[in-house]
Tab-separated table of C-alpha atoms in Angstrom:
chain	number	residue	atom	x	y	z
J	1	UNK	CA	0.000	0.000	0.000
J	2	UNK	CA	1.642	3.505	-0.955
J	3	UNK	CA	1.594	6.192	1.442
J	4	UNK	CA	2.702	9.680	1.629
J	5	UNK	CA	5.430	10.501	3.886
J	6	UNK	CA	5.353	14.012	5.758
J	7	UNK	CA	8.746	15.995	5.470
J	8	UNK	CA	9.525	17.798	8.364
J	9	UNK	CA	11.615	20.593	7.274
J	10	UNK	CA	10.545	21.150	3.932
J	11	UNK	CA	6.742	21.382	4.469
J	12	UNK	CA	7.028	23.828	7.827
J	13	UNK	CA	8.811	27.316	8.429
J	14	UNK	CA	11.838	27.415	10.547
J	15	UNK	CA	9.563	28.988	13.663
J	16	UNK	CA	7.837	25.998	13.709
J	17	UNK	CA	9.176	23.604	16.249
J	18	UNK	CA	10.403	19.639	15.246
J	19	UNK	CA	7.779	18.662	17.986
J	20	UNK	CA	4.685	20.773	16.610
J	21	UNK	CA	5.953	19.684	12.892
J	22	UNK	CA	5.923	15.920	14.340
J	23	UNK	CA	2.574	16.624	15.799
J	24	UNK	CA	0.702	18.287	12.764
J	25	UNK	CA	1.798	15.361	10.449
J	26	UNK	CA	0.094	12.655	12.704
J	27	UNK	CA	-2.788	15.065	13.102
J	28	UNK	CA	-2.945	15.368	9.455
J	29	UNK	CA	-2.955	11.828	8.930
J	30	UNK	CA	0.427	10.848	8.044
J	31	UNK	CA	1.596	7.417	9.149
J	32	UNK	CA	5.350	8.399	8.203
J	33	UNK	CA	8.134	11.108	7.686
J	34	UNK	CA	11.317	11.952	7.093
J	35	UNK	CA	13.583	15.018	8.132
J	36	UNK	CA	17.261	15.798	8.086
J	37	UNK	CA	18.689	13.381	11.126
J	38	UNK	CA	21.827	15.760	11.978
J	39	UNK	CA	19.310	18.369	13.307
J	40	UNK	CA	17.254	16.508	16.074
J	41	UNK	CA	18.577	14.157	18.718
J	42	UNK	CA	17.187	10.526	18.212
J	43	UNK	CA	16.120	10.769	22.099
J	44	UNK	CA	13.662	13.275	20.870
J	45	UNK	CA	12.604	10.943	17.837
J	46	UNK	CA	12.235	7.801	19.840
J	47	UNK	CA	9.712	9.640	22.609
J	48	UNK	CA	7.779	11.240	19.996
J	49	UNK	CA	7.290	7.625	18.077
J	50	UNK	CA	5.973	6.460	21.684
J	51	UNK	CA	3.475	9.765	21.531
J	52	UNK	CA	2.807	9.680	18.013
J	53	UNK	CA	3.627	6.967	16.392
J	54	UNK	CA	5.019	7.675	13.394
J	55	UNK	CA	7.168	5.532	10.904
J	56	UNK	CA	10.435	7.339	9.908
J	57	UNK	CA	10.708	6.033	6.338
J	58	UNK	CA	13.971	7.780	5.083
J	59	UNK	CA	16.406	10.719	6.353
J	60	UNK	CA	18.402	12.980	4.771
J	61	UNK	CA	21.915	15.033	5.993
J	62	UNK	CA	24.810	12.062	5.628
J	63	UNK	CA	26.336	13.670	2.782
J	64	UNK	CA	26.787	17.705	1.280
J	65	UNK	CA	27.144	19.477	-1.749
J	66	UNK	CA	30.487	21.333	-1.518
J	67	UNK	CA	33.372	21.318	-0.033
J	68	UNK	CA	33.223	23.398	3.280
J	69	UNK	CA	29.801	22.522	3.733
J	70	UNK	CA	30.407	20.578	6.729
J	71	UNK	CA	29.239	17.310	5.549
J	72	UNK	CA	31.551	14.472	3.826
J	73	UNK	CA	31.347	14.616	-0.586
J	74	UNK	CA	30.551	11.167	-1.850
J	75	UNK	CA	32.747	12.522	-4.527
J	76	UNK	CA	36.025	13.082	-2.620
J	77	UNK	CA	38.424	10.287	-1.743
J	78	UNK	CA	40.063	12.653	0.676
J	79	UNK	CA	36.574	12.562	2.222
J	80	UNK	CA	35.658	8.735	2.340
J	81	UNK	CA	36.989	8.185	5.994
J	82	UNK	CA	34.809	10.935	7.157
J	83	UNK	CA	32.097	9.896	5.264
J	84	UNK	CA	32.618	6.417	7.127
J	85	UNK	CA	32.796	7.945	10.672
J	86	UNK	CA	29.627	9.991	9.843
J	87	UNK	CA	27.556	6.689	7.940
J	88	UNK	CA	28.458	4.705	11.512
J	89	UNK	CA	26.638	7.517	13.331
J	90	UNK	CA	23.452	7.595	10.984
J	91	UNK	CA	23.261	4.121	11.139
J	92	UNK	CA	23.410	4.052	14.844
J	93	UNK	CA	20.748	7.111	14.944
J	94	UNK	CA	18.297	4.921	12.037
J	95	UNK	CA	18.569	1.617	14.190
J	96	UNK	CA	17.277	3.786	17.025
J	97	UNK	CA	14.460	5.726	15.142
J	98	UNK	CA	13.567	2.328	12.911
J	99	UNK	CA	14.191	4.278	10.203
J	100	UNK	CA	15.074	1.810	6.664
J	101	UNK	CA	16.383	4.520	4.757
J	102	UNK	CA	19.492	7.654	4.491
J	103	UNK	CA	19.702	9.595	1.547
J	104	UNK	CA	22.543	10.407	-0.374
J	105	UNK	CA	23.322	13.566	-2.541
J	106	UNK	CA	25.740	13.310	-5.182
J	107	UNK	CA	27.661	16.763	-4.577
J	108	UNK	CA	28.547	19.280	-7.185
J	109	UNK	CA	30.796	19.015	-9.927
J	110	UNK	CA	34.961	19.214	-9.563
J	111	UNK	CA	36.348	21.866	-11.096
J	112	UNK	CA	38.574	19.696	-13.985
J	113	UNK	CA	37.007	16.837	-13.291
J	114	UNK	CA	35.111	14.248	-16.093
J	115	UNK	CA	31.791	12.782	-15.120
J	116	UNK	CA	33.691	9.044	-15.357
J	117	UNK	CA	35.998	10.006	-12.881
J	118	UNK	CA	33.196	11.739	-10.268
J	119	UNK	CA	31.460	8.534	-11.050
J	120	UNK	CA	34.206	6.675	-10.202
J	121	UNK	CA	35.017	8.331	-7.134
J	122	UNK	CA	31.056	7.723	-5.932
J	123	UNK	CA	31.109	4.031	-6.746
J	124	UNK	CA	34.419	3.497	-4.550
J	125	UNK	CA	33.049	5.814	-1.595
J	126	UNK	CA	29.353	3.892	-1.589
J	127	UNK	CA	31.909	0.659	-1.949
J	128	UNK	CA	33.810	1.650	1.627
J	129	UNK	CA	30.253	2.146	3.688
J	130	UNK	CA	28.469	-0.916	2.167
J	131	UNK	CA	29.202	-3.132	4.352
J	132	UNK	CA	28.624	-0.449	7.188
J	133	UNK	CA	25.165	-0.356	5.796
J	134	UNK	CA	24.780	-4.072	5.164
J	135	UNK	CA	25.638	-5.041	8.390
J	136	UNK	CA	22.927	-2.795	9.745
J	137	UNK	CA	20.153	-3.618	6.857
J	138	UNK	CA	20.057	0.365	6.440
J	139	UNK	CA	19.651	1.214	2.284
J	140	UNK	CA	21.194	4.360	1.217
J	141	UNK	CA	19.204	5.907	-1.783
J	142	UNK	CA	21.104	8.037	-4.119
J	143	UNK	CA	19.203	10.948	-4.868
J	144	UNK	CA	19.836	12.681	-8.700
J	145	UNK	CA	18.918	16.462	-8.422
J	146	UNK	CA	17.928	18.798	-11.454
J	147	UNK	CA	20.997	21.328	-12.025
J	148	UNK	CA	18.521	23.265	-14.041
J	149	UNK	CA	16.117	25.315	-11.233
J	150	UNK	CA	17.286	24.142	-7.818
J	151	UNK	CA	21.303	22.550	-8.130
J	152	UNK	CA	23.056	24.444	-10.822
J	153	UNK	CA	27.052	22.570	-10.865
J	154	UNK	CA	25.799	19.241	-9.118
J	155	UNK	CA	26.578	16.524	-10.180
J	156	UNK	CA	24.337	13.192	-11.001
J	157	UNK	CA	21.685	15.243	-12.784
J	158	UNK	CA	19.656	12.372	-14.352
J	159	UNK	CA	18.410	8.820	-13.426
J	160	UNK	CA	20.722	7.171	-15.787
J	161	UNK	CA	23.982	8.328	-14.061
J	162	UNK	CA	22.283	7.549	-10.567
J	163	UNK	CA	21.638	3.821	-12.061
J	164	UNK	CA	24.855	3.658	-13.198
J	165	UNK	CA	26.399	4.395	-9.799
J	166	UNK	CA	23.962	1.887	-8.313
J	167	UNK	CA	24.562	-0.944	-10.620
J	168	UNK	CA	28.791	-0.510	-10.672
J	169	UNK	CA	28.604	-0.369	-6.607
J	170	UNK	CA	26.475	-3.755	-6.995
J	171	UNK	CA	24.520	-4.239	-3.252
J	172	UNK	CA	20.652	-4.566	-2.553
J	173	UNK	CA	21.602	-2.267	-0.074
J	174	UNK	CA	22.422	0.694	-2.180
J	175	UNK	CA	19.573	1.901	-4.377
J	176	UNK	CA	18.085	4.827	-6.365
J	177	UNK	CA	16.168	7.886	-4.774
J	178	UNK	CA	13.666	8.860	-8.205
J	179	UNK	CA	12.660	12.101	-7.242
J	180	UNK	CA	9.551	12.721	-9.626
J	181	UNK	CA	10.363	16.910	-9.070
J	182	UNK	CA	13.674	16.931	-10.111
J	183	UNK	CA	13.689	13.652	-12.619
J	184	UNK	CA	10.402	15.777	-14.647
J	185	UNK	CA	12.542	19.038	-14.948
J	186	UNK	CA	15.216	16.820	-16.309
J	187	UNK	CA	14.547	14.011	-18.323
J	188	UNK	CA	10.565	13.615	-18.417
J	189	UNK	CA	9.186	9.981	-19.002
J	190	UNK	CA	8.672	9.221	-15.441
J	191	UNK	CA	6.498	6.619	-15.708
J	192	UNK	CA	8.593	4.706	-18.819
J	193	UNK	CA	12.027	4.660	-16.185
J	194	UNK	CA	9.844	3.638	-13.275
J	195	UNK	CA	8.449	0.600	-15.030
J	196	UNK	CA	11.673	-0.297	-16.345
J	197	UNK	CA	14.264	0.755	-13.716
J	198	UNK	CA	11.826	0.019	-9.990
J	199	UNK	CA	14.374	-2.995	-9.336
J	200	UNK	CA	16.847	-0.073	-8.652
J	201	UNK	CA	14.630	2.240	-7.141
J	202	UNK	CA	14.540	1.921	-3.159
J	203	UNK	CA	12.233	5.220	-2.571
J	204	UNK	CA	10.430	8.316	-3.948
J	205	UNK	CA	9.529	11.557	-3.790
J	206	UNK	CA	7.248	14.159	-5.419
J	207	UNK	CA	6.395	17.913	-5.577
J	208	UNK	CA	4.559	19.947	-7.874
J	209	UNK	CA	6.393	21.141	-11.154
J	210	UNK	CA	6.896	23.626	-11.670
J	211	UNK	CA	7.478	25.526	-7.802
J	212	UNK	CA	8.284	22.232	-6.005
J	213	UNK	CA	5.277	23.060	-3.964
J	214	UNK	CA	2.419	20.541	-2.957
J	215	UNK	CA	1.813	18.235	-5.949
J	216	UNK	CA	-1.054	19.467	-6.822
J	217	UNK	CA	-1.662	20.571	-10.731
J	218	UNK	CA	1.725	21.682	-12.547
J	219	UNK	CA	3.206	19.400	-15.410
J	220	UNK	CA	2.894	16.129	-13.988
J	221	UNK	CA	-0.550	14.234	-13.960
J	222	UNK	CA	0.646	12.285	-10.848
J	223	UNK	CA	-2.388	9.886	-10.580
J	224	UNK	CA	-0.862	7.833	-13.399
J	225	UNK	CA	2.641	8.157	-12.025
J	226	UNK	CA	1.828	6.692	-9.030
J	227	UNK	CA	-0.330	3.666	-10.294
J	228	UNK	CA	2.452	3.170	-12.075
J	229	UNK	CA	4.909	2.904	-8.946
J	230	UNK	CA	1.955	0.539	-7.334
J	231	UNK	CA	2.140	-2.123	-10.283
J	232	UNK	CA	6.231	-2.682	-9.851
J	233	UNK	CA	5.003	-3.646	-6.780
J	234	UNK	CA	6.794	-0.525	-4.695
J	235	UNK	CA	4.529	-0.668	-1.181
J	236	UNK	CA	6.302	1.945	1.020
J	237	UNK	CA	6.415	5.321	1.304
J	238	UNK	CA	6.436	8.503	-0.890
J	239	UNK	CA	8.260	10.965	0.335
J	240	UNK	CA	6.381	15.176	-0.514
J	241	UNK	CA	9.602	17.034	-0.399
J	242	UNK	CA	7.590	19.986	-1.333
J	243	UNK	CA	7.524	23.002	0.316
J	244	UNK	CA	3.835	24.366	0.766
J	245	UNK	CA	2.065	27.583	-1.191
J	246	UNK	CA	0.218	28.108	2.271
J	247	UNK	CA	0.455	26.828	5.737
J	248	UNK	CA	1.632	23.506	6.203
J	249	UNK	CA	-1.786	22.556	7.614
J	250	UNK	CA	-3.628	23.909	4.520
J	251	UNK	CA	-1.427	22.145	2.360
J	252	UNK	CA	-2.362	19.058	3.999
J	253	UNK	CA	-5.525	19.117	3.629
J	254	UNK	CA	-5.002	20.119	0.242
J	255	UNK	CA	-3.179	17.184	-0.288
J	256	UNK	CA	-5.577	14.901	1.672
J	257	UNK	CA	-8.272	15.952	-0.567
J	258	UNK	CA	-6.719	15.480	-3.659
J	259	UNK	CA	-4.896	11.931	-2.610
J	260	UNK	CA	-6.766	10.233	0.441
J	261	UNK	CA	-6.169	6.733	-0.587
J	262	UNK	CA	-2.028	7.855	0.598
J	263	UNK	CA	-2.679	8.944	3.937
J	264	UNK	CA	-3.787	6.734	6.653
């Protein structure tokens, strides 16, 4: 059964606290979410679960975009014991929260770098934390971003070069993150990769396009989209790493309205 997942910094303002943001989902009717795990402890997590239960289906913050950014490149060997050190701690923090998932960004371009040799440095830094990861049964999704609107200079703009990362680092515990948003802006055919590529997706998100706001209206027709995602067979959750045109609670029931078969 597909289900939306709340996110819990995107959808909210910064005033809003991680408690009240926890809070509104489950009012809202959310039976998951996902947030940024560097920014709350997993003490706070584990006694909201036992307030609220909610499922934590996939967080983001192991890896940054540039250097100085304080978070560990995928892309830079000099990086990959960091990355390590950090990748113990979010597995540690997951195991904790019962949370399945950590996202991975792909970081932006090297100056005089090709794209084979960033790809090559990704495959051997996902190779050094798999069996971290393994060991744990924690999958890290790999999440292309559009360098058009959002990510000008990153790198892994498209689902192919995310597959072939996946694919050359070879573990059921490494997978692609197809983010509807930023795979639309890019590359179109959504629903053509999904059916063909869903063995090497592990999760997904969406947003309207264009605005990345609540998927409602915009280019994509997202009824079809996710049918499609149902019939590989995909049962979790979909991440709405959107953030809202209103107030979070508007855009919830917005989005409740539109989709209420995907909330609880």
């Amino acid at each position: 059964m597909l289900r939306f997942a709340a996110h819990l910094e995107m959808n909210f303002g910064k005033e809003v606290s991680f408690a009240d943001r926890w809070h509104a989902a489950a009012d809202s009717g959310f039976a998951g979410c996902e947030f940024v795990w560097r920014q709350h402890e997993w003490q706070e997590v584990q006694d909201l679960r036992k307030a609220r239960p909610l499922q934590v289906s996939c967080m983001g913050g192991t890896t940054g975009f540039q250097t100085g950014g304080g978070r560990p490149l995928l892309t830079r060997p000099e990086d990959r014991e960091w990355l390590a050190r950090d990748v113990r701690t979010a597995v540690d923090y997951a195991q904790r929260t019962a949370c399945p998932r950590l996202i991975f960004v792909p970081g932006n371009l090297q100056p005089g770098w090709s794209i084979e040799r960033h790809r090559k440095e990704a495959v051997e830094s996902l190779r050094a934390i798999v069996p971290i990861v393994e060991e744990a049964g924690v999958t890290v999704v790999l999440e292309p971003l559009n360098s058009k609107a959002d990510h000008p200079g990153i790198y892994c703009d498209s689902s192919a070069e995310a597959m072939r990362i996946v694919e050359q680092v070879g573990s059921r515990n490494v997978k692609l993150l197809y983010d509807i948003y930023h795979m639309q802006i890019m590359e179109g055919s959504l629903i053509e990769t999904i059916r063909k590529h869903h063995d090497l997706i592990g999760y997904y998100h969406v947003a309207k396009v264009p605005g990345r706001h609540e998927p409602l209206g915009g280019e994509v027709n997202l009824p079809p989209v996710l049918e499609a995602i149902a019939e590989t067979g995909y049962d979790g959750f979909i991440g709405l790493e959107y953030s809202p045109e209103r107030s979070a609670e508007e855009a919830y029931r917005s989005v409740k309205a539109a989709y209420p078969a995907y909330l609880r």
